[in-house]
Tab-separated table of C-alpha atoms in Angstrom:
chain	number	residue	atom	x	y	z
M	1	UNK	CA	3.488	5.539	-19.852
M	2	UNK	CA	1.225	6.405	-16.734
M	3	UNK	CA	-0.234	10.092	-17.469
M	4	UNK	CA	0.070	11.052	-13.319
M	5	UNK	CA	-0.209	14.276	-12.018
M	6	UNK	CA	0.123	16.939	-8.966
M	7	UNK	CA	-3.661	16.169	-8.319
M	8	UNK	CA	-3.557	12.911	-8.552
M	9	UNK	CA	-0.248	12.935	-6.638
M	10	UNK	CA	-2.196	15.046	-3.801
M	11	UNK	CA	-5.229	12.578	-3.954
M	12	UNK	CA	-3.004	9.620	-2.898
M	13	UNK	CA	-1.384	11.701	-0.218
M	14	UNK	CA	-4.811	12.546	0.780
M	15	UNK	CA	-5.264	8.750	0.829
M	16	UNK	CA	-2.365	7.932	3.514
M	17	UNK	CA	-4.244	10.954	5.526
M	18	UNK	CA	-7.592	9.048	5.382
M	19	UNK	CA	-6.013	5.776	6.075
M	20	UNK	CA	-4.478	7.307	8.802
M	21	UNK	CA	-7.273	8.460	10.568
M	22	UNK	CA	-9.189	5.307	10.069
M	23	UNK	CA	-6.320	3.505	11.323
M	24	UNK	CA	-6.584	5.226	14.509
M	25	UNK	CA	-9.795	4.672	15.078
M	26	UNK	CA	-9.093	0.889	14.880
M	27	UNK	CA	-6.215	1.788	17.265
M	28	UNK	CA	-8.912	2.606	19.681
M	29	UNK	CA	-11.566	-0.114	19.182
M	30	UNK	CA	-8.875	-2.822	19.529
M	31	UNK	CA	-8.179	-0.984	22.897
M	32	UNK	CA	-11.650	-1.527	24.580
M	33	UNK	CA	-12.304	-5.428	22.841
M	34	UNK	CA	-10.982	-6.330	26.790
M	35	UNK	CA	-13.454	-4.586	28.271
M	36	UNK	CA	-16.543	-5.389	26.070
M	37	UNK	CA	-15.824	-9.236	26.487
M	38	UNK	CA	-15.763	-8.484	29.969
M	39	UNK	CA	-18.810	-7.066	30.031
M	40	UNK	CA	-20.628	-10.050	27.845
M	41	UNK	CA	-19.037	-12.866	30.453
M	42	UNK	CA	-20.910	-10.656	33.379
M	43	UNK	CA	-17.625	-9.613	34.813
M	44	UNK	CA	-17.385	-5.950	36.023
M	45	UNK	CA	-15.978	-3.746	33.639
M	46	UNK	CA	-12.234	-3.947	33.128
M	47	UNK	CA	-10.111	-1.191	33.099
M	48	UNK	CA	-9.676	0.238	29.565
M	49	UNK	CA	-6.080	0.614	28.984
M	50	UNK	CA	-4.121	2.952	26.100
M	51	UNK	CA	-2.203	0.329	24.008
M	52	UNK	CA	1.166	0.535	25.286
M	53	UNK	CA	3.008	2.609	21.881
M	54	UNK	CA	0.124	5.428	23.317
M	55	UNK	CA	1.900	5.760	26.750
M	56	UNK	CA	5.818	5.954	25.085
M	57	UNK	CA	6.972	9.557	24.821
M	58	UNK	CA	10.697	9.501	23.366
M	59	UNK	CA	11.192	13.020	22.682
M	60	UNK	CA	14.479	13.418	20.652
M	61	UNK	CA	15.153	17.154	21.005
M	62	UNK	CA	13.535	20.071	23.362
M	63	UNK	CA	11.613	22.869	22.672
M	64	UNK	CA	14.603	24.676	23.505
M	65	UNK	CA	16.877	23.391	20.478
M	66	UNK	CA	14.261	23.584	18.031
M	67	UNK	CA	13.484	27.575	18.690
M	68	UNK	CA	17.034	28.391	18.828
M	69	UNK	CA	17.330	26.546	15.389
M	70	UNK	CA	14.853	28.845	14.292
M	71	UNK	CA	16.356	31.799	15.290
M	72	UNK	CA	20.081	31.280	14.586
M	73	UNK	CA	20.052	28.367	11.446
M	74	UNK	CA	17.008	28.716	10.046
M	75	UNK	CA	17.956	31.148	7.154
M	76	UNK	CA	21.396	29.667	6.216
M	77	UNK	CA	19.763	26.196	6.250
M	78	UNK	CA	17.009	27.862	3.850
M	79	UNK	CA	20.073	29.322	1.865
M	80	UNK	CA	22.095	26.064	1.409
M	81	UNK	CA	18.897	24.307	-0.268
M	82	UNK	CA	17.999	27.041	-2.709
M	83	UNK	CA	21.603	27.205	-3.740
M	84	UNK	CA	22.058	23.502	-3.775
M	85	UNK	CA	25.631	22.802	-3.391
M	86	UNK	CA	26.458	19.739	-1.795
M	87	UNK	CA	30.663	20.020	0.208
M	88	UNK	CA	31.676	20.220	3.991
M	89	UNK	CA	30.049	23.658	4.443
M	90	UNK	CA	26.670	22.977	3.717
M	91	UNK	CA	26.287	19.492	4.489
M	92	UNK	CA	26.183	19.834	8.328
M	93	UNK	CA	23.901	22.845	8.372
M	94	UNK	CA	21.616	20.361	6.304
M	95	UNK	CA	21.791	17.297	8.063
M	96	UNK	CA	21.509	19.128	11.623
M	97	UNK	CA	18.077	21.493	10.338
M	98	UNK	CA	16.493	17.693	8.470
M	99	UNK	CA	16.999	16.278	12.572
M	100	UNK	CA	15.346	19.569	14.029
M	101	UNK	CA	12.531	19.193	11.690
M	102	UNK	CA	12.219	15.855	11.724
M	103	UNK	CA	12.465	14.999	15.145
M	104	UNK	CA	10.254	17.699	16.213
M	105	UNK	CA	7.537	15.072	15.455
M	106	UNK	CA	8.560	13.624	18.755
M	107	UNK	CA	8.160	16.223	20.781
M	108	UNK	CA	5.009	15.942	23.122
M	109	UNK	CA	3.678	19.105	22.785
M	110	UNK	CA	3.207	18.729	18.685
M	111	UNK	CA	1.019	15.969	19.564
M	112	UNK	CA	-2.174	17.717	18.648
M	113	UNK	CA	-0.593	19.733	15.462
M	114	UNK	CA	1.068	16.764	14.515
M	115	UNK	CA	-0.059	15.944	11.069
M	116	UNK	CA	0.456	20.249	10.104
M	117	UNK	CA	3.720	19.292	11.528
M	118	UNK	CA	4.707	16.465	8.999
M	119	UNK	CA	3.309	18.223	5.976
M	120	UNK	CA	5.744	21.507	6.588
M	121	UNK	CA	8.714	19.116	6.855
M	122	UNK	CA	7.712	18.384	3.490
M	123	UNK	CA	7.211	21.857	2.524
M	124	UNK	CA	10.442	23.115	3.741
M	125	UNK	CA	12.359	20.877	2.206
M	126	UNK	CA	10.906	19.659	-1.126
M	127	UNK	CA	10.111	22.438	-2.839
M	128	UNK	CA	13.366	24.502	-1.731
M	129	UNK	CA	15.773	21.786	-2.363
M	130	UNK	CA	17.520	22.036	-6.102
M	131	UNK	CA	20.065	19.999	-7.616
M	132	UNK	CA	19.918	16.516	-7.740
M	133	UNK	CA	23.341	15.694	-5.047
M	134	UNK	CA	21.315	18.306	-2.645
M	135	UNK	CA	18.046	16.863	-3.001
M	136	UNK	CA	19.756	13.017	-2.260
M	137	UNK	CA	21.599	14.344	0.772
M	138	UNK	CA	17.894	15.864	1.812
M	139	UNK	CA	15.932	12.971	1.149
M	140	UNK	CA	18.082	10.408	2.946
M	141	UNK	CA	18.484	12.700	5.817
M	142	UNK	CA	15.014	12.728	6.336
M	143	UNK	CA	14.610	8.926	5.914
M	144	UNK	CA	17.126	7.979	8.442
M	145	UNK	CA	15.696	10.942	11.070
M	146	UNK	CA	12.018	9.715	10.544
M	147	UNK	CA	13.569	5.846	11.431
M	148	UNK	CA	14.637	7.242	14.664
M	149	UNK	CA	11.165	8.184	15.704
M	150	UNK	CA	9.838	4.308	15.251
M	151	UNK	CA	10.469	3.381	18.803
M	152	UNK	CA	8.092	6.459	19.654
M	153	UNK	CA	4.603	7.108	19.991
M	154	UNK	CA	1.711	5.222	17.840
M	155	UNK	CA	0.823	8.763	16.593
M	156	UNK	CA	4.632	10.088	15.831
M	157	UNK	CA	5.721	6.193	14.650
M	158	UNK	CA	2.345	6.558	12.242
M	159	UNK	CA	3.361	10.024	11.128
M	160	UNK	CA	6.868	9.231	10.662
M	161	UNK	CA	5.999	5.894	8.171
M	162	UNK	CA	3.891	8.607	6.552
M	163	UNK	CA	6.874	11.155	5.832
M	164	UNK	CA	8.418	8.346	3.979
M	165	UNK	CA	5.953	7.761	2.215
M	166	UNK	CA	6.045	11.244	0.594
M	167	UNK	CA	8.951	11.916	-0.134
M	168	UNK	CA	10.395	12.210	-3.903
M	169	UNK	CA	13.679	12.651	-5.217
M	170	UNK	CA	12.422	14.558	-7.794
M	171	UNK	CA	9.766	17.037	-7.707
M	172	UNK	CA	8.362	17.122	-11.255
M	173	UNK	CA	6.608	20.351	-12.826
M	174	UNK	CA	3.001	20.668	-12.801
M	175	UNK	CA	1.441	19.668	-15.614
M	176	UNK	CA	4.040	18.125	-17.624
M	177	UNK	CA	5.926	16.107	-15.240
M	178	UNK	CA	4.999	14.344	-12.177
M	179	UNK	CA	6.835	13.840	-9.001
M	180	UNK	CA	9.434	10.870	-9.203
M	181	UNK	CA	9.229	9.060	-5.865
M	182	UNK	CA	12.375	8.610	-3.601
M	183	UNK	CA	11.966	4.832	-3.616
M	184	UNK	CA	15.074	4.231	-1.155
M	185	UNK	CA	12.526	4.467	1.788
M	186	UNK	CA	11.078	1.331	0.805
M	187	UNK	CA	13.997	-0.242	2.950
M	188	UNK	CA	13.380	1.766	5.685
M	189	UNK	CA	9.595	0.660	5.655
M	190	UNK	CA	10.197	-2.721	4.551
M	191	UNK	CA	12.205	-3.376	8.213
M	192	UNK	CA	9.042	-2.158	9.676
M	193	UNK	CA	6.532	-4.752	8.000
M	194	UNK	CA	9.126	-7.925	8.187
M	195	UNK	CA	11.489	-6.511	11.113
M	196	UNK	CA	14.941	-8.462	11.454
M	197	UNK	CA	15.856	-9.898	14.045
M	198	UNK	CA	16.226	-8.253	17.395
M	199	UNK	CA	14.388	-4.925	15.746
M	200	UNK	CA	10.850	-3.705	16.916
M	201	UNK	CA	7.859	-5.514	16.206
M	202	UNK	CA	5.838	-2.297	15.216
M	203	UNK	CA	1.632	-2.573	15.635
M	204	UNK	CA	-0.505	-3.392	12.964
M	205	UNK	CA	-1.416	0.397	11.887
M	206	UNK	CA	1.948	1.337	11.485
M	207	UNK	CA	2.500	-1.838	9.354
M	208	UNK	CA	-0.778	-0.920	7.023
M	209	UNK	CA	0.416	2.481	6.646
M	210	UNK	CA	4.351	1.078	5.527
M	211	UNK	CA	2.845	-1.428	2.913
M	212	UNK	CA	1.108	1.064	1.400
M	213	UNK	CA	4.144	3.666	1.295
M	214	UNK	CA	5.998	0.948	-0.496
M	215	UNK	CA	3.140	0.181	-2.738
M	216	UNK	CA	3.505	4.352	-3.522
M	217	UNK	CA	6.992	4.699	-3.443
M	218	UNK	CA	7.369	1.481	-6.049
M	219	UNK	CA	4.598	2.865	-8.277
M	220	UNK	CA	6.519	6.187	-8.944
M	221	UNK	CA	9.638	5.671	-7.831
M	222	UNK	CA	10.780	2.041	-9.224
M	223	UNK	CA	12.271	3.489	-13.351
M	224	UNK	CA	14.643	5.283	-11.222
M	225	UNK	CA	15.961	2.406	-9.709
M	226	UNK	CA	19.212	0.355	-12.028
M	227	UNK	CA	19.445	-2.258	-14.459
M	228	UNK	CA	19.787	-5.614	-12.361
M	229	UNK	CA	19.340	-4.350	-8.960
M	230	UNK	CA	18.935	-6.044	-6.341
M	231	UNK	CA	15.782	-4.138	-3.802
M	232	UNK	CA	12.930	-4.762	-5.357
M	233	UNK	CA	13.354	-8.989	-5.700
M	234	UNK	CA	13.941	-8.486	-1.729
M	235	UNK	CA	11.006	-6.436	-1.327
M	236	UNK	CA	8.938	-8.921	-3.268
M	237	UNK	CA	10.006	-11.961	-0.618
M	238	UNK	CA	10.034	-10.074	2.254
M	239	UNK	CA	5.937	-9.124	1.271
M	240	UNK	CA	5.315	-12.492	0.671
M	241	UNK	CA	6.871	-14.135	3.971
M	242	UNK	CA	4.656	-11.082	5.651
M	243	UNK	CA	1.382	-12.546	3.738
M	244	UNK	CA	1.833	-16.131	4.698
M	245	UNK	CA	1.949	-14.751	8.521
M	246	UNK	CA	-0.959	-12.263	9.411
M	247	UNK	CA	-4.716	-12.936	9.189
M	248	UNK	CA	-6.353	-9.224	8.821
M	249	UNK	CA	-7.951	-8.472	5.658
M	250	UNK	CA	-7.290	-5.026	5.537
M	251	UNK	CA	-3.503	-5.482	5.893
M	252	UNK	CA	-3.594	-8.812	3.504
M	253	UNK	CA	-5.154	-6.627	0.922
M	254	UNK	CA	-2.418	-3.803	1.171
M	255	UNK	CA	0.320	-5.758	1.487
M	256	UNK	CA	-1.315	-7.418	-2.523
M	257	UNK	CA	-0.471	-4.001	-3.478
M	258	UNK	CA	2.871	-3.572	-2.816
M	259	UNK	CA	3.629	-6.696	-3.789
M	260	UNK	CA	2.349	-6.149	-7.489
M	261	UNK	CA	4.335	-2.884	-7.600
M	262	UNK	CA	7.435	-4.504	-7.129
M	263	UNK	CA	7.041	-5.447	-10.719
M	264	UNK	CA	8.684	-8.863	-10.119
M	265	UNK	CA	7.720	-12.193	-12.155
M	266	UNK	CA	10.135	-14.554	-10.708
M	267	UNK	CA	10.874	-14.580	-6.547
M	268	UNK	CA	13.827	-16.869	-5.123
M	269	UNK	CA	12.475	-18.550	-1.555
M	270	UNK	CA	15.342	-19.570	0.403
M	271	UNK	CA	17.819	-21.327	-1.498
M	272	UNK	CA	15.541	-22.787	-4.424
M	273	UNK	CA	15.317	-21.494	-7.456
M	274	UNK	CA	13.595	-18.498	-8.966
M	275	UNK	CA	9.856	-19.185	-9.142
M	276	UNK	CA	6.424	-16.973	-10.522
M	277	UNK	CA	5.583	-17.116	-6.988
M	278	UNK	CA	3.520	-13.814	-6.844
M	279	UNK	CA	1.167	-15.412	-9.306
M	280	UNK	CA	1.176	-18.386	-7.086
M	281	UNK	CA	0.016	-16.646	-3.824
M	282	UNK	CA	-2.445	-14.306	-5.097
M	283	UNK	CA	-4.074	-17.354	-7.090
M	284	UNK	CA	-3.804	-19.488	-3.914
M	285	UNK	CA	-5.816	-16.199	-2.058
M	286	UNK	CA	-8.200	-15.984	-5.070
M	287	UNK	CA	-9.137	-19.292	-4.989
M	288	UNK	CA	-9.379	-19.886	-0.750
M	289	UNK	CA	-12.804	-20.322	0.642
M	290	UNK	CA	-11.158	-19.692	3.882
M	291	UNK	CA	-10.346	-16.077	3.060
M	292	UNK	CA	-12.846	-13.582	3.243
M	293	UNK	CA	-14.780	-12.088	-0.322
M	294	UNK	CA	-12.934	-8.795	-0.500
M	295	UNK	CA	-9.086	-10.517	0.116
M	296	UNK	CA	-10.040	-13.309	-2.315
M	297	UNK	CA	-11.629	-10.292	-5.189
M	298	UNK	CA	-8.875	-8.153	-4.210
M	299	UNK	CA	-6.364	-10.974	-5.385
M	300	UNK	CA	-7.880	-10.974	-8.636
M	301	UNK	CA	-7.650	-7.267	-9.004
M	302	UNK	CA	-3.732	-7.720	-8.294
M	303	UNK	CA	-3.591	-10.847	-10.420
M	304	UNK	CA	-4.764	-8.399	-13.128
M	305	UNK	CA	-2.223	-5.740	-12.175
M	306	UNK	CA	0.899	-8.417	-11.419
M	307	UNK	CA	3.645	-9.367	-14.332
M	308	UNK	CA	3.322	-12.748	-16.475
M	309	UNK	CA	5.949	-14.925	-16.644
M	310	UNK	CA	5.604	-17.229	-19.267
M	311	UNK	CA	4.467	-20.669	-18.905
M	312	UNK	CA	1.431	-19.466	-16.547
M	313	UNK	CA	-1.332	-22.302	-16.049
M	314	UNK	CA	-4.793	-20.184	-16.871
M	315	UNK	CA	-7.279	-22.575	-16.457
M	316	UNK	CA	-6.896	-23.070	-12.366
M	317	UNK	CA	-7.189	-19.259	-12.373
M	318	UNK	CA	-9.862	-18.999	-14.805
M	319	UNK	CA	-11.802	-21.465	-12.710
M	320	UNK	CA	-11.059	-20.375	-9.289
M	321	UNK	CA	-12.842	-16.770	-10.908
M	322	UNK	CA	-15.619	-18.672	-12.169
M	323	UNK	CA	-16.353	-20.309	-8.961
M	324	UNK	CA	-15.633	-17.239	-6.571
M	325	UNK	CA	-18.348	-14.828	-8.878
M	326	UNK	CA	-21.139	-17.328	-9.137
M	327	UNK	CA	-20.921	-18.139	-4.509
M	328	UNK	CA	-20.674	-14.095	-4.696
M	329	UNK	CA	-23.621	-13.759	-6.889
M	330	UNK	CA	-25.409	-16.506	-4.738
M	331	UNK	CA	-25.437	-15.007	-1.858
M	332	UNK	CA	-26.233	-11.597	-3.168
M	333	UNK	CA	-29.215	-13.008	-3.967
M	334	UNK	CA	-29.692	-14.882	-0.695
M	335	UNK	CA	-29.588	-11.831	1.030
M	336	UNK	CA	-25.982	-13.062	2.968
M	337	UNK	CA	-24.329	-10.108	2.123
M	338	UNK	CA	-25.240	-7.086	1.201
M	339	UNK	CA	-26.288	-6.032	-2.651
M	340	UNK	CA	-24.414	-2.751	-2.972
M	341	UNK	CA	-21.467	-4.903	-1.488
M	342	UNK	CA	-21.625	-7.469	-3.543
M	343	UNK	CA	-21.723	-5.407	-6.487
M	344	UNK	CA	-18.283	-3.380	-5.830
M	345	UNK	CA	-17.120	-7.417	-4.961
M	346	UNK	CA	-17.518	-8.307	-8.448
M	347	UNK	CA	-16.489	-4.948	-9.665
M	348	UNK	CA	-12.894	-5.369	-7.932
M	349	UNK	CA	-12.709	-8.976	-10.368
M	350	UNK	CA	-14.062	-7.233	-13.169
M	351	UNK	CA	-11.299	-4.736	-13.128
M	352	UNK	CA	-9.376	-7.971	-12.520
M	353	UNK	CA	-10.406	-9.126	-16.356
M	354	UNK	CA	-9.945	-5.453	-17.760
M	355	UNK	CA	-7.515	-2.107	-17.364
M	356	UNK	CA	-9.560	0.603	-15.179
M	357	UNK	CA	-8.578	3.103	-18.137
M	358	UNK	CA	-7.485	2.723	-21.693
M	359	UNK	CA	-3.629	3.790	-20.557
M	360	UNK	CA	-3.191	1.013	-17.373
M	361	UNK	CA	-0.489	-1.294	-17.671
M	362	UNK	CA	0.678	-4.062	-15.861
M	363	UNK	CA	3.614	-2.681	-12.875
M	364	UNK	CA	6.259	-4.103	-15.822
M	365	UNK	CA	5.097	-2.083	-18.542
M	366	UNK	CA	4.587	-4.823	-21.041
M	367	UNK	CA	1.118	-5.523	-21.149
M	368	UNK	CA	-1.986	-3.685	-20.696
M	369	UNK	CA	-4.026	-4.196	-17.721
M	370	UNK	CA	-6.479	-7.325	-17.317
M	371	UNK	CA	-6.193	-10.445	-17.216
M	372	UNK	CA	-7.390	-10.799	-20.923
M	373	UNK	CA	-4.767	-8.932	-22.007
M	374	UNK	CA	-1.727	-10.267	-19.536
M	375	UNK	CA	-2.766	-13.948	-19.456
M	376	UNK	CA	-4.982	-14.070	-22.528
M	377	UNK	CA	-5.583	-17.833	-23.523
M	378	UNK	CA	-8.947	-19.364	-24.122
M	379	UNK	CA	-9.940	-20.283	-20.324
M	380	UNK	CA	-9.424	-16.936	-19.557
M	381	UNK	CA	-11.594	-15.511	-22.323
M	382	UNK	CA	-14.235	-17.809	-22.026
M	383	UNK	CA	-14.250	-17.282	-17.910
M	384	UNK	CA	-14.563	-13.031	-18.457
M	385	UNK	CA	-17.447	-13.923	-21.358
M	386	UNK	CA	-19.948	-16.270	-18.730
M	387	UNK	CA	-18.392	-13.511	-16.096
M	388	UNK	CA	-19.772	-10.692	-18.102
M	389	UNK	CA	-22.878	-11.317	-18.723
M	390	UNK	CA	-23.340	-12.340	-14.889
M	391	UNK	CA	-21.909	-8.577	-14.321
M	392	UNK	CA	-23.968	-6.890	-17.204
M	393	UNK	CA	-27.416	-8.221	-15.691
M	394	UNK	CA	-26.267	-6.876	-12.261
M	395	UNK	CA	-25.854	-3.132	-13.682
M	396	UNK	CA	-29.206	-4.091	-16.076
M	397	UNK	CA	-31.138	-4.172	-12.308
M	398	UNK	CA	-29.466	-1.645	-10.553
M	399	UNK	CA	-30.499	0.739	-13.228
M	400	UNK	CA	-33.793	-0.717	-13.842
M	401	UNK	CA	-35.238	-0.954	-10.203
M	402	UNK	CA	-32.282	-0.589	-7.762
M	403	UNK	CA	-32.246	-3.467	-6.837
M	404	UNK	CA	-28.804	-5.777	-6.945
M	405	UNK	CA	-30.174	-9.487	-7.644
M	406	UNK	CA	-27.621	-11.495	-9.878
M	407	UNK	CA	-29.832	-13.600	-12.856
M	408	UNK	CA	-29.822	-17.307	-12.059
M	409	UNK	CA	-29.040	-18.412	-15.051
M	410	UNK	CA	-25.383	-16.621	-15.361
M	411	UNK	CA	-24.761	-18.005	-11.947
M	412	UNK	CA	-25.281	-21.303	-13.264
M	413	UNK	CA	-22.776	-20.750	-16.007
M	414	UNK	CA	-20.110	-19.716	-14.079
M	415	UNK	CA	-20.687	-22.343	-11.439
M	416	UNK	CA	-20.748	-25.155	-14.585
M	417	UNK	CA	-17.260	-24.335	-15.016
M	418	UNK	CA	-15.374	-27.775	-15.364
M	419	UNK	CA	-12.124	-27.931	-12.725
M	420	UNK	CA	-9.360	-28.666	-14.609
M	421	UNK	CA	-7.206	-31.651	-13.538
M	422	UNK	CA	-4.016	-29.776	-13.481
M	423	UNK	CA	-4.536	-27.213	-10.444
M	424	UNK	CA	-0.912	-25.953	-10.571
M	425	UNK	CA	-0.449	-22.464	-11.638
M	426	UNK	CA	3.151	-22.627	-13.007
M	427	UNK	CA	5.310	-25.869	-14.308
M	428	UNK	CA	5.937	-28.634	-11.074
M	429	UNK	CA	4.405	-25.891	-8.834
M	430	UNK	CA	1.732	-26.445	-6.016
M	431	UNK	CA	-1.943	-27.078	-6.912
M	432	UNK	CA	-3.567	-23.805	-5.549
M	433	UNK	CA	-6.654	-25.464	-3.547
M	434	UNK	CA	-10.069	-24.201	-1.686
């Protein structure tokens, strides 16, 4: 079992904060690409414009209902928490002080305290909240008030993806239990990665914020989930129709992770049958020339993370590794991309060969970590060996003279690798191809 706790817990919230930020930065760069080609065709300047989720204001409540909340509810809401009985009484006085908090993201005014905002929803109603019926009745309350704000603002949609994200149905005890995720706000952010029909079509920083709250929510959230259910196989090919449709690395990579939490092996598409498709796509993005280094390393890492089925082909994968470290390598040594670069490249598919720690697992629990443990046949084993010493004479130089040059001769290895004839991953599947 996964040793997690509060820290760690508060590092990957800290995560979702820096991805946040970053995320709107790239808000803003997208917004002045107009302009800047403009400018290179000659043209005068064209006006920069906000993208348009910048220029919505939606506010669901006023100032005036929220301070009178404060004033009148604010104790007996406090008061039904802490006691945590769930009946007709207290139910209201919950559900109406979750939609004061909740929607108070949406007010224009919290624009600039916005993120302090979010994080005292959580602290008003996670801690407080006992029993397990009060702490469902919270947690769902907050989940379907933070959907409303998704036809919002960029900043209060971002925020409100984020509250999801952080909620758990169980708050654990510091430092013998961690936090158990609520992971029924994976359905909430699935809608806004792969929206149904007639639903928003949310921008591309809200939908890099929602794959990784599922990848969160899955990773300490899923045990809680029952025997035979049904979520998690829909997650899984939902996330994979949403990877055969978008071109940015940054959201392929992120959508790799939730899809390896969903701890599925076998994924129905349409109305065939049941197939180790999840293998099948990250192998097909490990082994794509077309894709760019870190989606194609980043695929191994997952590959090393996903569940086996049995019956998984080895040597196409094995192979497609072999090939992708010695181009890597190459042009590390080329000077096409840069050395420190290149190194944490080949670091993401060494982790893809081996656990991180002595205690990872793949997302099912029955293997450890690595592909030499989860998929651990001969090509395999005799890919991480050539792949090793290419990775070990990397570290020998850094250390040496800090310089990253890759020895020639392990290059050569890897690239010596003989293609195997069979290129399909799995039993009558599809060759995965460059």
């Amino acid at each position: 079992m996964r040793r997690i706790t509060r820290q760690l817990h508060q590092f990957r919230m800290d995560g979702f904060r820096f991805w946040f930020a970053a995320l709107l930065s790239l808000t803003a760069v997208l917004a002045t690409v107009g302009s800047v080609k403009a400018q290179g065709q000659g043209n005068a300047p064209a006006k920069r414009e906000a993208p348009k989720e910048l220029q919505i204001e939606n506010e669901l409540i006023t100032e005036d209902e929220a301070t009178d909340w404060r004033k009148k509810e604010r104790n007996n809401f406090s008061k039904a928490l802490n006691e945590g009985k769930v009946n007709n009484t207290t139910k209201p006085k919950v559900a109406y002080g979750i939609r004061i908090l909740v929607h108070e993201l949406s007010l224009k005014s919290r624009r600039d305290s916005i993120s302090e905002v979010r994080k005292k929803i959580v602290r008003d109603t996670d801690p407080p909240a006992k029993g397990q019926q009060m702490r469902e009745l919270v947690m769902s309350e907050i989940v379907n008030r933070a959907e409303e704000l998704l036809a919002g603002n960029l900043h209060v949609r971002m925020q409100a993806v984020l509250l999801i994200s952080e909620l758990n149905i169980d708050p654990g005890q510091f430092p013998r239990k961690p936090p158990i995720a609520y992971v029924q706000g994976v359905s909430v952010l699935i809608d806004v990665i792969d929206p149904p029909a007639g639903a928003i079509d949310q921008p591309q920083a809200v939908r890099v914020l929602a794959a990784r709250g599922i990848a969160r929510l899955l990773q300490e959230g899923r045990q809680t989930l029952p025997a035979n259910q049904k979520l998690t196989p829909e997650i899984a090919a939902r996330l994979l129709s949403a990877l055969k449709q978008q071109k940015h690395p940054w959201y392929t990579r992120v959508l790799m992770d939730a899809l390896v939490e969903t701890a599925v092996t076998v994924v129905a598409e349409g109305d065939n049958a049941p197939r180790p498709l999840i293998v099948e796509t990250l192998a097909q993005f490990l082994v794509d020339t077309r894709q760019p280094y870190d989606v194609r390393t980043h695929a191994m890492y997952c590959l090393g993370r996903a569940p086996m089925p049995g019956g998984i082909n080895s040597a196409p994968i094995a192979w497609a590794a072999s090939q992708l470290a010695a181009q890597i390598a190459t042009d590390i040594n080329q000077g096409k991309i840069n050395g420190n670069q290149g190194f944490f490249l080949l670091q993401s598919m060494y982790y893809g060969y081996k656990p991180k720690n002595a205690d990872e697992m793949t997302t099912d629990g029955r293997s450890k970590a690595g592909l030499t443990n989860s998929l651990a046949g001969q090509p395999i084993q005799a890919a991480y060996r050539d792949f090793l010493v290419l990775f070990n004479g990397v570290l020998k130089l850094v250390a040496d003279d800090s310089r990253i040059i890759a020895a020639p001769q392990a290059i050569q290895t890897l690239r010596q690798a003989q293609k195997p004839a069979n290129m399909a991953v799995t039993a009558g599947g599809p060759p995965i191809a460059p």
